[in-house]
mmCIF file of C-alpha atoms and ligand atoms in Angstrom:
data_model
loop_
_atom_site.group_PDB
_atom_site.id
_atom_site.type_symbol
_atom_site.label_atom_id
_atom_site.label_comp_id
_atom_site.label_asym_id
_atom_site.label_seq_id
_atom_site.Cartn_x
_atom_site.Cartn_y
_atom_site.Cartn_z
ATOM 1 C CA UNK H 1 25.880 10.282 -4.093
ATOM 2 C CA UNK H 2 25.318 13.629 -5.398
ATOM 3 C CA UNK H 3 22.781 13.313 -8.492
ATOM 4 C CA UNK H 4 19.970 15.298 -7.083
ATOM 5 C CA UNK H 5 17.406 13.076 -7.671
ATOM 6 C CA UNK H 6 15.606 11.585 -4.300
ATOM 7 C CA UNK H 7 12.687 10.426 -2.541
ATOM 8 C CA UNK H 8 11.797 12.564 0.537
ATOM 9 C CA UNK H 9 9.710 10.466 3.297
ATOM 10 C CA UNK H 10 8.095 12.530 5.700
ATOM 11 C CA UNK H 11 7.690 10.562 8.533
ATOM 12 C CA UNK H 12 5.761 13.256 10.507
ATOM 13 C CA UNK H 13 2.861 13.123 7.961
ATOM 14 C CA UNK H 14 3.070 9.110 7.980
ATOM 15 C CA UNK H 15 2.162 9.549 11.647
ATOM 16 C CA UNK H 16 -0.394 12.201 11.132
ATOM 17 C CA UNK H 17 -2.272 9.520 8.555
ATOM 18 C CA UNK H 18 -1.816 6.916 11.027
ATOM 19 C CA UNK H 19 -3.733 8.997 13.408
ATOM 20 C CA UNK H 20 -6.440 9.926 11.106
ATOM 21 C CA UNK H 21 -6.875 6.134 10.603
ATOM 22 C CA UNK H 22 -7.529 5.838 14.167
ATOM 23 C CA UNK H 23 -9.307 8.883 14.503
ATOM 24 C CA UNK H 24 -11.743 7.756 11.766
ATOM 25 C CA UNK H 25 -12.717 4.273 13.311
ATOM 26 C CA UNK H 26 -12.018 4.904 16.852
ATOM 27 C CA UNK H 27 -13.475 1.659 18.017
ATOM 28 C CA UNK H 28 -10.969 -0.265 15.957
ATOM 29 C CA UNK H 29 -7.262 -1.016 16.286
ATOM 30 C CA UNK H 30 -5.296 -0.282 13.252
ATOM 31 C CA UNK H 31 -3.017 -2.933 11.693
ATOM 32 C CA UNK H 32 -0.531 -0.705 9.380
ATOM 33 C CA UNK H 33 -0.045 -2.418 6.176
ATOM 34 C CA UNK H 34 3.911 -2.015 5.269
ATOM 35 C CA UNK H 35 4.318 -4.856 2.738
ATOM 36 C CA UNK H 36 5.989 -4.380 -0.345
ATOM 37 C CA UNK H 37 8.787 -2.114 1.352
ATOM 38 C CA UNK H 38 6.131 0.126 2.765
ATOM 39 C CA UNK H 39 4.637 0.799 -0.374
ATOM 40 C CA UNK H 40 8.276 1.925 -1.629
ATOM 41 C CA UNK H 41 8.570 4.158 1.472
ATOM 42 C CA UNK H 42 11.420 1.735 3.272
ATOM 43 C CA UNK H 43 9.720 -0.760 5.680
ATOM 44 C CA UNK H 44 12.122 -0.546 8.419
ATOM 45 C CA UNK H 45 12.195 3.201 8.803
ATOM 46 C CA UNK H 46 8.064 3.286 8.320
ATOM 47 C CA UNK H 47 7.680 0.827 11.039
ATOM 48 C CA UNK H 48 10.205 2.269 13.311
ATOM 49 C CA UNK H 49 8.516 5.681 12.679
ATOM 50 C CA UNK H 50 4.773 4.312 13.805
ATOM 51 C CA UNK H 51 6.303 1.796 16.600
ATOM 52 C CA UNK H 52 5.077 4.041 19.181
ATOM 53 C CA UNK H 53 1.734 4.253 17.519
ATOM 54 C CA UNK H 54 0.646 1.083 15.682
ATOM 55 C CA UNK H 55 -1.115 -1.821 17.162
ATOM 56 C CA UNK H 56 0.868 -4.052 14.838
ATOM 57 C CA UNK H 57 1.990 -4.496 11.175
ATOM 58 C CA UNK H 58 0.934 -6.489 8.113
ATOM 59 C CA UNK H 59 3.151 -7.508 5.487
ATOM 60 C CA UNK H 60 2.496 -10.034 2.427
ATOM 61 C CA UNK H 61 5.041 -12.796 3.317
ATOM 62 C CA UNK H 62 7.526 -14.150 6.089
ATOM 63 C CA UNK H 63 10.873 -12.510 4.562
ATOM 64 C CA UNK H 64 9.305 -9.183 4.888
ATOM 65 C CA UNK H 65 8.553 -10.008 8.741
ATOM 66 C CA UNK H 66 11.594 -11.278 9.658
ATOM 67 C CA UNK H 67 13.155 -7.922 8.111
ATOM 68 C CA UNK H 68 11.187 -6.120 10.946
ATOM 69 C CA UNK H 69 12.132 -8.882 13.431
ATOM 70 C CA UNK H 70 15.982 -8.512 12.776
ATOM 71 C CA UNK H 71 15.312 -4.479 12.918
ATOM 72 C CA UNK H 72 13.850 -5.240 16.500
ATOM 73 C CA UNK H 73 10.092 -4.531 15.820
ATOM 74 C CA UNK H 74 8.546 -6.391 18.654
ATOM 75 C CA UNK H 75 4.814 -5.636 17.579
ATOM 76 C CA UNK H 76 2.536 -8.480 16.442
ATOM 77 C CA UNK H 77 3.173 -9.050 12.770
ATOM 78 C CA UNK H 78 0.450 -10.220 10.222
ATOM 79 C CA UNK H 79 1.420 -12.283 6.990
ATOM 80 C CA UNK H 80 -1.191 -11.251 4.784
ATOM 81 C CA UNK H 81 -0.761 -13.998 2.214
ATOM 82 C CA UNK H 82 0.018 -16.459 5.006
ATOM 83 C CA UNK H 83 2.725 -19.165 4.859
ATOM 84 C CA UNK H 84 3.873 -21.068 1.937
ATOM 85 C CA UNK H 85 5.172 -24.724 3.832
ATOM 86 C CA UNK H 86 5.295 -26.035 7.443
ATOM 87 C CA UNK H 87 8.802 -25.009 7.767
ATOM 88 C CA UNK H 88 7.647 -21.414 7.537
ATOM 89 C CA UNK H 89 4.916 -22.016 9.914
ATOM 90 C CA UNK H 90 7.439 -22.997 12.139
ATOM 91 C CA UNK H 91 9.497 -19.914 11.438
ATOM 92 C CA UNK H 92 6.388 -17.647 11.978
ATOM 93 C CA UNK H 93 5.601 -19.574 15.397
ATOM 94 C CA UNK H 94 9.300 -18.624 16.420
ATOM 95 C CA UNK H 95 9.014 -14.823 15.238
ATOM 96 C CA UNK H 96 5.498 -14.413 16.955
ATOM 97 C CA UNK H 97 4.123 -13.508 13.504
ATOM 98 C CA UNK H 98 0.130 -14.137 13.022
ATOM 99 C CA UNK H 99 -0.758 -16.153 9.856
ATOM 100 C CA UNK H 100 -3.485 -16.067 7.082
ATOM 101 C CA UNK H 101 -5.409 -18.901 6.381
ATOM 102 C CA UNK H 102 -6.799 -18.654 2.800
ATOM 103 C CA UNK H 103 -6.311 -21.969 0.906
ATOM 104 C CA UNK H 104 -6.263 -25.743 1.744
ATOM 105 C CA UNK H 105 -2.641 -26.146 1.457
ATOM 106 C CA UNK H 106 -2.230 -23.686 4.589
ATOM 107 C CA UNK H 107 -5.379 -25.192 6.111
ATOM 108 C CA UNK H 108 -3.575 -28.577 5.918
ATOM 109 C CA UNK H 109 -0.056 -27.621 7.144
ATOM 110 C CA UNK H 110 -1.630 -25.325 10.002
ATOM 111 C CA UNK H 111 -3.516 -28.517 11.108
ATOM 112 C CA UNK H 112 -0.661 -31.145 10.917
ATOM 113 C CA UNK H 113 2.607 -29.579 11.757
ATOM 114 C CA UNK H 114 3.580 -29.574 15.534
ATOM 115 C CA UNK H 115 4.005 -26.119 16.762
ATOM 116 C CA UNK H 116 6.539 -25.119 19.846
ATOM 117 C CA UNK H 117 4.216 -22.179 20.617
ATOM 118 C CA UNK H 118 0.415 -21.661 19.224
ATOM 119 C CA UNK H 119 -0.071 -19.020 16.195
ATOM 120 C CA UNK H 120 -2.280 -16.314 15.835
ATOM 121 C CA UNK H 121 -4.899 -17.443 13.022
ATOM 122 C CA UNK H 122 -6.416 -15.049 10.692
ATOM 123 C CA UNK H 123 -9.183 -16.990 8.556
ATOM 124 C CA UNK H 124 -9.805 -15.273 5.477
ATOM 125 C CA UNK H 125 -12.973 -15.746 3.418
ATOM 126 C CA UNK H 126 -13.505 -15.172 0.288
ATOM 127 C CA UNK H 127 -16.968 -12.896 0.501
ATOM 128 C CA UNK H 128 -17.053 -12.015 -3.072
ATOM 129 C CA UNK H 129 -13.826 -10.713 -4.239
ATOM 130 C CA UNK H 130 -12.975 -14.338 -5.549
ATOM 131 C CA UNK H 131 -8.938 -13.536 -5.190
ATOM 132 C CA UNK H 132 -8.003 -15.337 -2.081
ATOM 133 C CA UNK H 133 -9.952 -16.896 0.852
ATOM 134 C CA UNK H 134 -11.680 -19.872 2.001
ATOM 135 C CA UNK H 135 -15.013 -20.767 -0.122
ATOM 136 C CA UNK H 136 -18.290 -20.894 1.518
ATOM 137 C CA UNK H 137 -18.558 -24.778 1.618
ATOM 138 C CA UNK H 138 -15.237 -25.307 3.268
ATOM 139 C CA UNK H 139 -15.857 -22.223 5.938
ATOM 140 C CA UNK H 140 -17.185 -24.293 8.458
ATOM 141 C CA UNK H 141 -15.445 -27.474 8.715
ATOM 142 C CA UNK H 142 -12.004 -25.918 8.377
ATOM 143 C CA UNK H 143 -13.080 -23.450 11.052
ATOM 144 C CA UNK H 144 -14.068 -26.404 13.110
ATOM 145 C CA UNK H 145 -11.056 -28.189 12.633
ATOM 146 C CA UNK H 146 -8.813 -25.386 13.439
ATOM 147 C CA UNK H 147 -10.255 -23.805 16.543
ATOM 148 C CA UNK H 148 -9.898 -27.419 18.055
ATOM 149 C CA UNK H 149 -6.265 -27.477 16.825
ATOM 150 C CA UNK H 150 -3.559 -26.782 19.364
ATOM 151 C CA UNK H 151 -1.426 -24.806 17.014
ATOM 152 C CA UNK H 152 -4.013 -21.969 17.339
ATOM 153 C CA UNK H 153 -4.120 -19.695 19.865
ATOM 154 C CA UNK H 154 -6.980 -18.245 21.731
ATOM 155 C CA UNK H 155 -7.256 -15.113 19.676
ATOM 156 C CA UNK H 156 -8.600 -15.952 16.336
ATOM 157 C CA UNK H 157 -9.445 -13.040 13.695
ATOM 158 C CA UNK H 158 -12.071 -13.682 10.716
ATOM 159 C CA UNK H 159 -11.106 -11.587 7.947
ATOM 160 C CA UNK H 160 -12.110 -10.571 4.534
ATOM 161 C CA UNK H 161 -11.047 -8.129 1.731
ATOM 162 C CA UNK H 162 -13.232 -5.742 -0.501
ATOM 163 C CA UNK H 163 -13.033 -5.760 -3.793
ATOM 164 C CA UNK H 164 -14.727 -1.838 -4.574
ATOM 165 C CA UNK H 165 -14.336 -0.267 -1.468
ATOM 166 C CA UNK H 166 -12.710 2.714 -3.180
ATOM 167 C CA UNK H 167 -16.221 3.216 -4.679
ATOM 168 C CA UNK H 168 -18.254 3.290 -1.670
ATOM 169 C CA UNK H 169 -21.456 3.127 -3.456
ATOM 170 C CA UNK H 170 -20.771 0.142 -5.110
ATOM 171 C CA UNK H 171 -23.606 -2.894 -4.454
ATOM 172 C CA UNK H 172 -20.579 -5.371 -3.787
ATOM 173 C CA UNK H 173 -19.826 -3.902 -0.893
ATOM 174 C CA UNK H 174 -23.074 -4.686 0.960
ATOM 175 C CA UNK H 175 -23.147 -7.862 -0.498
ATOM 176 C CA UNK H 176 -19.594 -8.647 0.840
ATOM 177 C CA UNK H 177 -20.281 -6.792 4.245
ATOM 178 C CA UNK H 178 -23.650 -8.815 4.740
ATOM 179 C CA UNK H 179 -21.962 -12.189 3.924
ATOM 180 C CA UNK H 180 -19.152 -11.322 6.356
ATOM 181 C CA UNK H 181 -21.415 -10.695 9.427
ATOM 182 C CA UNK H 182 -23.619 -13.973 8.648
ATOM 183 C CA UNK H 183 -20.578 -15.833 8.528
ATOM 184 C CA UNK H 184 -19.410 -14.316 11.607
ATOM 185 C CA UNK H 185 -22.576 -15.240 13.306
ATOM 186 C CA UNK H 186 -22.375 -18.465 12.366
ATOM 187 C CA UNK H 187 -18.727 -19.342 13.780
ATOM 188 C CA UNK H 188 -18.766 -17.028 16.655
ATOM 189 C CA UNK H 189 -20.247 -19.917 18.829
ATOM 190 C CA UNK H 190 -18.095 -22.424 17.355
ATOM 191 C CA UNK H 191 -15.210 -20.475 18.514
ATOM 192 C CA UNK H 192 -16.838 -19.813 21.914
ATOM 193 C CA UNK H 193 -17.250 -23.633 22.333
ATOM 194 C CA UNK H 194 -13.262 -24.084 22.000
ATOM 195 C CA UNK H 195 -12.598 -20.985 24.368
ATOM 196 C CA UNK H 196 -11.128 -18.974 21.725
ATOM 197 C CA UNK H 197 -12.303 -14.929 21.098
ATOM 198 C CA UNK H 198 -13.103 -14.520 18.011
ATOM 199 C CA UNK H 199 -12.631 -11.051 16.378
ATOM 200 C CA UNK H 200 -13.316 -9.353 13.158
ATOM 201 C CA UNK H 201 -11.154 -7.659 10.366
ATOM 202 C CA UNK H 202 -12.545 -6.206 6.869
ATOM 203 C CA UNK H 203 -11.522 -2.561 6.382
ATOM 204 C CA UNK H 204 -8.766 -1.255 4.197
ATOM 205 C CA UNK H 205 -8.128 1.934 3.704
ATOM 206 C CA UNK H 206 -11.275 3.184 1.426
ATOM 207 C CA UNK H 207 -12.946 1.361 3.906
ATOM 208 C CA UNK H 208 -12.142 3.085 6.520
ATOM 209 C CA UNK H 209 -13.092 6.547 5.125
ATOM 210 C CA UNK H 210 -15.941 5.591 3.365
ATOM 211 C CA UNK H 211 -17.586 2.269 4.940
ATOM 212 C CA UNK H 212 -17.930 2.668 8.579
ATOM 213 C CA UNK H 213 -19.961 -0.283 9.034
ATOM 214 C CA UNK H 214 -16.975 -2.363 7.830
ATOM 215 C CA UNK H 215 -14.878 -1.410 11.106
ATOM 216 C CA UNK H 216 -13.678 -4.310 12.969
ATOM 217 C CA UNK H 217 -11.606 -5.058 16.042
ATOM 218 C CA UNK H 218 -8.710 -4.447 13.588
ATOM 219 C CA UNK H 219 -8.527 -2.282 10.228
ATOM 220 C CA UNK H 220 -5.908 -2.444 7.643
ATOM 221 C CA UNK H 221 -5.068 0.742 6.497
ATOM 222 C CA UNK H 222 -2.542 0.826 4.137
ATOM 223 C CA UNK H 223 -2.430 3.261 0.959
ATOM 224 C CA UNK H 224 -3.977 6.185 3.258
ATOM 225 C CA UNK H 225 -0.684 5.911 5.387
ATOM 226 C CA UNK H 226 1.402 7.197 2.762
ATOM 227 C CA UNK H 227 -1.081 10.108 2.044
ATOM 228 C CA UNK H 228 -2.826 8.658 -0.969
ATOM 229 C CA UNK H 229 -6.379 9.012 -1.340
ATOM 230 C CA UNK H 230 -7.889 5.510 -1.628
ATOM 231 C CA UNK H 231 -11.229 6.811 -2.784
ATOM 232 C CA UNK H 232 -12.089 7.466 -6.744
ATOM 233 C CA UNK H 233 -14.061 10.419 -5.686
ATOM 234 C CA UNK H 234 -12.136 12.177 -2.968
ATOM 235 C CA UNK H 235 -14.266 13.661 0.036
ATOM 236 C CA UNK H 236 -13.954 16.132 2.728
ATOM 237 C CA UNK H 237 -12.323 13.534 5.037
ATOM 238 C CA UNK H 238 -9.613 12.642 2.578
ATOM 239 C CA UNK H 239 -8.560 16.127 2.560
ATOM 240 C CA UNK H 240 -6.842 15.705 6.128
ATOM 241 C CA UNK H 241 -4.501 13.190 4.427
ATOM 242 C CA UNK H 242 -0.911 14.651 4.111
ATOM 243 C CA UNK H 243 1.624 13.028 1.019
ATOM 244 C CA UNK H 244 4.251 11.006 2.689
ATOM 245 C CA UNK H 245 6.882 11.014 -0.358
ATOM 246 C CA UNK H 246 7.623 14.006 -2.316
ATOM 247 C CA UNK H 247 9.688 12.839 -5.306
ATOM 248 C CA UNK H 248 12.454 15.261 -6.227
ATOM 249 C CA UNK H 249 15.209 15.842 -9.265
ATOM 250 C CA UNK H 250 16.820 18.905 -10.600
ATOM 251 C CA UNK H 251 17.577 20.848 -14.319
ATOM 252 C CA UNK H 252 20.885 19.182 -15.702
ATOM 253 C CA UNK H 253 19.832 20.667 -19.515
ATOM 254 C CA UNK H 254 18.352 23.665 -20.888
ATOM 255 C CA UNK H 255 17.929 24.730 -24.573
ATOM 256 C CA UNK H 256 15.911 26.669 -26.975
ATOM 257 C CA UNK H 257 14.054 24.492 -29.587
ATOM 258 C CA UNK H 258 13.171 26.620 -32.915
ATOM 259 C CA UNK H 259 9.698 25.384 -34.545
ATOM 260 C CA UNK H 260 10.129 21.747 -36.412
ATOM 261 C CA UNK H 261 12.451 20.615 -33.816
ATOM 262 C CA UNK H 262 11.789 17.441 -32.112
ATOM 263 C CA UNK H 263 13.411 15.961 -28.726
ATOM 264 C CA UNK H 264 13.825 12.758 -27.286
ATOM 265 C CA UNK H 265 13.865 9.116 -28.740
ATOM 266 C CA UNK H 266 11.563 8.656 -31.813
ATOM 267 C CA UNK H 267 11.645 12.537 -32.026
ATOM 268 C CA UNK H 268 7.839 12.052 -31.401
ATOM 269 C CA UNK H 269 7.650 15.391 -30.049
ATOM 270 C CA UNK H 270 7.972 18.344 -32.686
ATOM 271 C CA UNK H 271 8.287 21.936 -31.440
ATOM 272 C CA UNK H 272 5.162 23.884 -32.885
ATOM 273 C CA UNK H 273 6.499 27.122 -31.738
ATOM 274 C CA UNK H 274 9.749 28.841 -30.671
ATOM 275 C CA UNK H 275 10.153 26.154 -27.350
ATOM 276 C CA UNK H 276 12.271 26.320 -24.035
ATOM 277 C CA UNK H 277 13.101 22.568 -22.933
ATOM 278 C CA UNK H 278 14.621 21.594 -19.620
ATOM 279 C CA UNK H 279 15.901 18.184 -19.315
ATOM 280 C CA UNK H 280 15.271 16.292 -15.731
ATOM 281 C CA UNK H 281 17.690 13.992 -14.047
ATOM 282 C CA UNK H 282 14.452 11.414 -13.625
ATOM 283 C CA UNK H 283 13.509 8.447 -15.978
ATOM 284 C CA UNK H 284 11.888 5.155 -15.783
ATOM 285 C CA UNK H 285 14.973 3.467 -14.457
ATOM 286 C CA UNK H 286 13.976 5.999 -11.354
ATOM 287 C CA UNK H 287 10.423 4.380 -11.499
ATOM 288 C CA UNK H 288 9.100 7.360 -13.151
ATOM 289 C CA UNK H 289 7.179 5.421 -15.793
ATOM 290 C CA UNK H 290 7.966 5.252 -19.441
ATOM 291 C CA UNK H 291 4.186 4.932 -20.330
ATOM 292 C CA UNK H 292 3.265 8.512 -18.795
ATOM 293 C CA UNK H 293 1.334 10.865 -21.248
ATOM 294 C CA UNK H 294 3.097 13.604 -22.782
ATOM 295 C CA UNK H 295 1.473 16.755 -21.155
ATOM 296 C CA UNK H 296 2.004 15.387 -17.437
ATOM 297 C CA UNK H 297 2.642 18.169 -15.342
ATOM 298 C CA UNK H 298 6.077 18.329 -12.738
ATOM 299 C CA UNK H 299 6.229 21.093 -10.563
ATOM 300 C CA UNK H 300 8.808 24.072 -10.965
ATOM 301 C CA UNK H 301 9.010 26.970 -8.773
ATOM 302 C CA UNK H 302 5.611 26.123 -8.164
ATOM 303 C CA UNK H 303 4.311 26.227 -11.198
ATOM 304 C CA UNK H 304 2.964 23.044 -13.132
ATOM 305 C CA UNK H 305 5.082 22.640 -16.491
ATOM 306 C CA UNK H 306 4.646 19.525 -19.256
ATOM 307 C CA UNK H 307 6.484 16.945 -20.171
ATOM 308 C CA UNK H 308 7.156 16.574 -23.654
ATOM 309 C CA UNK H 309 8.728 13.976 -25.626
ATOM 310 C CA UNK H 310 9.321 10.009 -24.378
ATOM 311 C CA UNK H 311 10.441 9.505 -20.933
ATOM 312 C CA UNK H 312 14.231 7.878 -21.152
ATOM 313 C CA UNK H 313 16.210 5.835 -18.569
ATOM 314 C CA UNK H 314 17.505 8.529 -16.511
ATOM 315 C CA UNK H 315 15.795 11.992 -17.992
ATOM 316 C CA UNK H 316 12.509 13.618 -18.984
ATOM 317 C CA UNK H 317 12.469 16.736 -20.912
ATOM 318 C CA UNK H 318 9.782 19.477 -20.031
ATOM 319 C CA UNK H 319 8.439 22.293 -21.784
ATOM 320 C CA UNK H 320 9.485 25.400 -19.635
ATOM 321 C CA UNK H 321 8.746 28.439 -21.980
ATOM 322 C CA UNK H 322 6.240 29.448 -19.314
ATOM 323 C CA UNK H 323 9.008 29.686 -16.705
ATOM 324 C CA UNK H 324 11.667 32.252 -18.293
ATOM 325 C CA UNK H 325 13.614 32.683 -14.725
ATOM 326 C CA UNK H 326 14.603 28.944 -15.025
ATOM 327 C CA UNK H 327 18.301 27.641 -14.548
ATOM 328 C CA UNK H 328 20.282 24.855 -14.430
ATOM 329 C CA UNK H 329 20.205 23.327 -11.033
ATOM 330 C CA UNK H 330 16.574 24.439 -10.258
ATOM 331 C CA UNK H 331 14.496 21.679 -8.394
ATOM 332 C CA UNK H 332 11.711 19.822 -9.743
ATOM 333 C CA UNK H 333 8.698 17.825 -7.800
ATOM 334 C CA UNK H 334 7.574 14.585 -9.863
ATOM 335 C CA UNK H 335 4.897 13.879 -7.255
ATOM 336 C CA UNK H 336 4.284 14.813 -3.376
ATOM 337 C CA UNK H 337 4.248 18.071 -2.119
ATOM 338 C CA UNK H 338 2.216 20.421 -4.496
ATOM 339 C CA UNK H 339 1.541 17.765 -7.022
ATOM 340 C CA UNK H 340 -0.818 14.746 -5.703
ATOM 341 C CA UNK H 341 0.609 11.147 -6.477
ATOM 342 C CA UNK H 342 -2.880 9.941 -7.288
ATOM 343 C CA UNK H 343 -2.954 12.823 -9.783
ATOM 344 C CA UNK H 344 0.276 11.929 -11.685
ATOM 345 C CA UNK H 345 -0.719 7.967 -11.397
ATOM 346 C CA UNK H 346 -3.937 8.860 -13.519
ATOM 347 C CA UNK H 347 -1.642 10.213 -16.002
ATOM 348 C CA UNK H 348 0.216 6.860 -16.484
ATOM 349 C CA UNK H 349 -2.708 4.848 -16.207
ATOM 350 C CA UNK H 350 -2.335 3.548 -13.114
ATOM 351 C CA UNK H 351 -2.781 4.224 -9.366
ATOM 352 C CA UNK H 352 -0.467 5.521 -6.844
ATOM 353 C CA UNK H 353 -0.030 2.436 -5.255
ATOM 354 C CA UNK H 354 2.265 1.437 -7.999
ATOM 355 C CA UNK H 355 4.329 4.234 -8.633
ATOM 356 C CA UNK H 356 5.719 4.286 -5.144
ATOM 357 C CA UNK H 357 6.014 0.426 -4.768
ATOM 358 C CA UNK H 358 7.686 -0.056 -8.107
ATOM 359 C CA UNK H 359 10.533 2.554 -7.065
ATOM 360 C CA UNK H 360 13.779 1.011 -7.096
ATOM 361 C CA UNK H 361 16.643 1.253 -4.952
ATOM 362 C CA UNK H 362 18.414 3.376 -7.061
ATOM 363 C CA UNK H 363 16.306 6.274 -5.965
ATOM 364 C CA UNK H 364 17.790 7.347 -2.471
ATOM 365 C CA UNK H 365 15.174 7.912 0.561
ATOM 366 C CA UNK H 366 15.637 10.793 2.578
ATOM 367 C CA UNK H 367 13.649 10.667 5.949
ATOM 368 C CA UNK H 368 12.553 13.662 7.707
ATOM 369 C CA UNK H 369 10.590 14.237 10.650
HETATM 370 C C1 PLP E 401 -2.761 -4.595 1.023
HETATM 371 C C2 PLP E 401 -3.761 -4.854 1.660
HETATM 372 C C3 PLP E 401 -4.430 -4.046 2.461
HETATM 373 C C4 PLP E 401 -4.230 -2.409 2.592
HETATM 374 O O1 PLP E 401 -4.725 -2.011 1.728
HETATM 375 P P1 PLP E 401 -4.808 -0.588 0.963
HETATM 376 O O2 PLP E 401 -5.902 -0.163 0.335
HETATM 377 O O3 PLP E 401 -3.547 0.057 0.692
HETATM 378 O O4 PLP E 401 -5.386 0.347 2.320
HETATM 379 C C5 PLP E 401 -5.384 -4.471 3.542
HETATM 380 N N1 PLP E 401 -5.681 -5.890 3.554
HETATM 381 C C6 PLP E 401 -4.987 -6.674 2.550
HETATM 382 C C7 PLP E 401 -5.488 -8.164 2.841
HETATM 383 C C8 PLP E 401 -4.181 -6.301 1.720
HETATM 384 O O5 PLP E 401 -3.681 -7.220 0.806
#
């Protein structure tokens, strides 16, 4: 393929960001979260790049884990959404995957199935996010039953997830943390009575940066590994993050518009002054969001220039009047090096997670070290 549209994935930056997660929480192990094709960066390439460093990997569900096992990844793998049937539990056990138990079906399946090999259990509490996790009244009876069950291996992890860790001062964070610590204190003797070791896992990327009291035996960094800033307010620590994906394309059209002329579908944008326009080979079918605001910057020759007109399936148009030296084939950066993903995402009213996770296979990933 020679269309110039390309996502460059900097694996050295990825490893740097993983090291930063370890450095910020030196007492914890970091399970690299690589669900959803490693947030669009390529699950196998990312896992291989981190294989020498990472204590384990977390994915959303079994199919994602099997891709990793097939690629020869031998580290512990955690299924964050757990299993959806007894048959999946069997496969998880065969493939050495740890499973989350977060609902009644998962609880019953794990209790009732007959596994050849016990599974590592991550028992997920709902401490206040109210999305996934065992509710308070079921915690003790379910935990009692599971630690007494032969299907459960000796290491059990108590986990939960923050709703508002990206806003470190949000009162919900303390409420969730207190709830978690109290539940842990209550469950620990039960685990011990069954000769199980109970450990903790609570922190996502934002909590690794901003909620050190939440650091557990296992942290779960995702977004920060890819260089995204996981806090609403970046701070002096987040500047150490390095962007991993840089999305680039190039100029495939140049023209001058007179006052009153329009560009693109719907003719929504109209020149109010004589304008030089560049057409760039990237569109919403490449994961560049159609809803993005006019005026969103792209980077050409180190200069920020605004998008004008609607985003098309394969193309966008940019006002390059301020860059008279521009020519066909010049490189354009859409996000990444020099143009933070988080900033571009804000122009599309979303978060960087969504932009990279939704990037389709159509955009080739090019890996550099
Ligand atoms: C996706 C996910 C993470 C990673 O969150 P980031 O904000 O990307 O660090 C951690 N824990 C759970 C349960 C998740 O689903």
